[in-house]
XYZ file of C-alpha atoms in Angstrom:
225
model
C -1.427 23.530 50.048
C 0.989 24.260 47.214
C 3.442 22.718 44.756
C 3.165 19.024 43.984
C 0.645 18.508 46.792
C -1.842 20.846 45.123
C -1.227 19.213 41.751
C -1.684 15.719 43.189
C -4.874 16.797 44.930
C -6.254 18.252 41.720
C -5.514 15.040 39.839
C -7.081 12.986 42.640
C -10.254 15.094 42.480
C -10.391 14.507 38.714
C -9.837 10.741 39.155
C -12.540 10.457 41.828
C -14.970 12.524 39.738
C -14.196 10.403 36.681
C -14.860 7.276 38.755
C -18.281 8.644 39.718
C -19.167 9.458 36.107
C -18.018 6.052 34.819
C -20.112 4.228 37.412
C -23.168 6.395 36.757
C -22.846 5.700 33.021
C -23.179 1.930 33.515
C -26.568 0.570 32.520
C -26.643 -2.021 35.269
C -24.927 -1.589 38.594
C -24.342 -4.009 41.426
C -24.475 -2.961 45.059
C -20.709 -2.486 45.291
C -20.718 -0.272 42.195
C -23.587 1.892 43.459
C -21.876 2.314 46.813
C -18.528 3.116 45.231
C -20.148 5.770 43.064
C -21.242 7.490 46.281
C -17.777 7.068 47.803
C -16.077 8.435 44.674
C -18.169 11.594 44.724
C -17.608 12.004 48.444
C -13.846 11.578 48.059
C -13.783 14.294 45.412
C -15.649 16.710 47.675
C -13.547 15.824 50.714
C -10.323 16.529 48.817
C -11.676 19.919 47.788
C -12.287 21.075 51.376
C -8.838 22.769 51.818
C -9.650 24.986 48.824
C -12.957 26.188 50.283
C -11.556 29.018 52.416
C -13.514 32.144 51.613
C -16.186 30.230 49.676
C -19.904 30.991 50.216
C -21.510 29.347 53.235
C -23.728 27.086 51.129
C -20.663 25.715 49.340
C -18.857 25.057 52.633
C -21.881 23.158 53.928
C -22.217 21.188 50.690
C -18.591 20.090 50.826
C -18.742 19.333 54.566
C -21.821 17.132 54.197
C -21.117 15.673 50.751
C -17.580 14.693 51.707
C -18.688 12.581 54.668
C -18.977 9.159 52.975
C -15.324 8.187 52.685
C -13.971 5.524 55.084
C -17.492 4.671 56.246
C -18.732 4.353 52.682
C -15.735 2.282 51.642
C -16.523 -0.158 54.463
C -19.892 -0.756 52.789
C -18.143 -1.199 49.440
C -15.872 -3.878 50.931
C -18.886 -5.727 52.379
C -20.665 -5.712 49.027
C -17.474 -6.688 47.198
C -16.691 -9.708 49.367
C -20.193 -10.739 50.438
C -22.076 -10.010 47.239
C -25.397 -8.250 46.706
C -27.296 -8.383 49.968
C -24.127 -8.130 52.016
C -25.059 -4.606 53.100
C -28.167 -4.336 55.236
C -30.042 -1.450 56.796
C -28.071 -1.673 60.021
C -24.788 -1.253 58.128
C -26.130 1.741 56.211
C -27.308 3.201 59.531
C -23.849 2.768 61.082
C -22.180 4.371 58.052
C -24.712 7.222 58.155
C -23.961 7.760 61.855
C -20.255 8.116 61.106
C -21.120 10.445 58.221
C -22.966 12.669 60.706
C -19.856 12.719 62.907
C -17.666 13.679 59.945
C -20.070 16.389 58.788
C -20.533 17.621 62.362
C -16.800 17.871 62.932
C -16.250 19.770 59.701
C -19.117 22.150 60.401
C -17.827 22.723 63.952
C -14.398 23.461 62.514
C -15.594 25.916 59.866
C -14.005 29.261 60.421
C -12.157 28.028 63.516
C -9.320 30.309 64.494
C -6.516 29.117 66.768
C -7.570 26.612 69.413
C -10.297 24.149 68.434
C -13.679 24.473 70.112
C -14.710 21.878 72.736
C -17.378 20.567 70.335
C -14.848 20.065 67.570
C -12.421 18.331 69.952
C -15.115 15.972 71.252
C -16.324 15.126 67.756
C -12.730 14.590 66.634
C -12.188 12.001 69.400
C -15.411 10.156 68.551
C -14.599 10.302 64.858
C -11.110 8.894 65.390
C -12.533 5.906 67.280
C -15.333 5.261 64.766
C -13.108 5.678 61.713
C -10.401 3.408 63.121
C -12.987 0.706 63.794
C -14.382 0.888 60.272
C -10.908 0.841 58.739
C -10.169 -2.420 60.562
C -13.533 -3.889 59.533
C -12.873 -2.921 55.904
C -9.588 -4.824 55.954
C -11.163 -7.832 57.702
C -13.830 -8.181 55.002
C -11.195 -9.447 52.567
C -10.176 -12.110 55.101
C -13.720 -13.330 55.667
C -14.239 -16.712 54.066
C -10.553 -17.073 53.173
C -9.679 -20.613 52.170
C -6.987 -22.324 50.096
C -9.875 -23.716 48.062
C -10.797 -20.277 46.787
C -10.058 -19.733 43.085
C -6.603 -18.304 42.486
C -8.052 -15.141 40.973
C -10.196 -14.632 44.077
C -7.212 -15.043 46.385
C -5.219 -12.559 44.332
C -8.102 -10.086 44.456
C -8.327 -10.332 48.235
C -4.575 -10.114 48.759
C -4.369 -7.110 46.428
C -7.225 -5.401 48.263
C -5.568 -5.924 51.646
C -2.161 -4.788 50.400
C -3.461 -1.618 48.732
C -5.838 -0.680 51.537
C -3.407 -1.394 54.381
C -0.541 0.312 52.555
C -2.532 3.499 52.017
C -3.946 3.624 55.552
C -0.616 2.895 57.234
C 1.387 5.326 55.093
C -0.947 8.281 55.665
C -1.243 7.449 59.372
C 2.534 7.273 59.721
C 3.024 10.570 57.905
C 0.424 12.158 60.178
C 2.182 10.860 63.294
C 5.650 11.925 62.133
C 4.291 15.299 61.080
C 3.645 16.193 64.720
C 7.405 16.200 65.243
C 8.705 17.185 61.803
C 6.701 19.956 60.075
C 8.384 19.156 56.752
C 6.771 15.697 56.850
C 3.394 17.179 57.780
C 3.492 19.317 54.634
C 3.515 16.170 52.489
C 0.421 14.608 54.054
C -2.134 16.203 51.730
C -0.163 14.995 48.715
C 0.158 11.501 50.187
C -3.590 11.353 50.811
C -4.259 12.420 47.224
C -1.940 9.726 45.877
C -3.610 7.099 48.070
C -7.046 8.178 46.871
C -5.941 7.694 43.273
C -4.506 4.247 44.031
C -7.627 3.128 45.918
C -10.001 4.434 43.235
C -8.112 2.773 40.384
C -7.643 -0.504 42.246
C -11.307 -0.622 43.274
C -12.357 -0.297 39.637
C -10.095 -3.242 38.830
C -11.656 -5.162 41.733
C -15.208 -4.337 40.606
C -14.416 -5.484 37.090
C -12.870 -8.674 38.454
C -15.968 -9.296 40.568
C -18.149 -9.095 37.488
C -15.978 -11.709 35.776
C -15.711 -13.819 38.916
C -18.982 -13.528 40.881
C -19.135 -14.971 44.368
C -20.161 -18.612 44.243
C -22.852 -18.064 46.882
C -24.680 -14.843 47.769
C -24.379 -13.415 51.241
C -26.586 -15.552 53.425
C -25.886 -13.717 56.651
C -25.819 -9.990 57.124
C -23.986 -9.572 60.414
């Protein structure tokens, strides 16, 4: 990683770390804010993983495990944001934790890998792709749940903004990853694109959390499915 990609990644790490500190500094925190604090810290660690080559083993493990609450954690944030406090139950935390184990397992299996990936890493990568894709879809769907023309205009704008930002970031990084398999020059931009998307998602989520405080859900989550 070099050039503008490294600079963008460094800024993204700073933004995610700042998000964590801002949320921790709040005197009272709702479920979505607590969950996003975890996600912010995990995003910062995940972005740092390419810089960990040659680092001590304990640091590699810390980054591999600490950076495993990204897409799975953000799914929980979306549930809490659009279902209210109580929208995340033990089963959802358990599912997110299971995906976190897959992420951490894949990164640990890939540590120090030279050349061809090990069978364990390949198997975990396939499982992780399936699980992550499912959670990405569920995250997007949360903003559609309960959609109605009778919703307040501010609520509709919040949901539309969430879907646009989230879908735009996921689709753009996925497309760059797919094109990068054919054009190496495109692949070189992927780390920078991911960093930019992290910054956009972090900043937008803070706007969404602030909006949720001003416009609480009219009814708390009655079902936790």
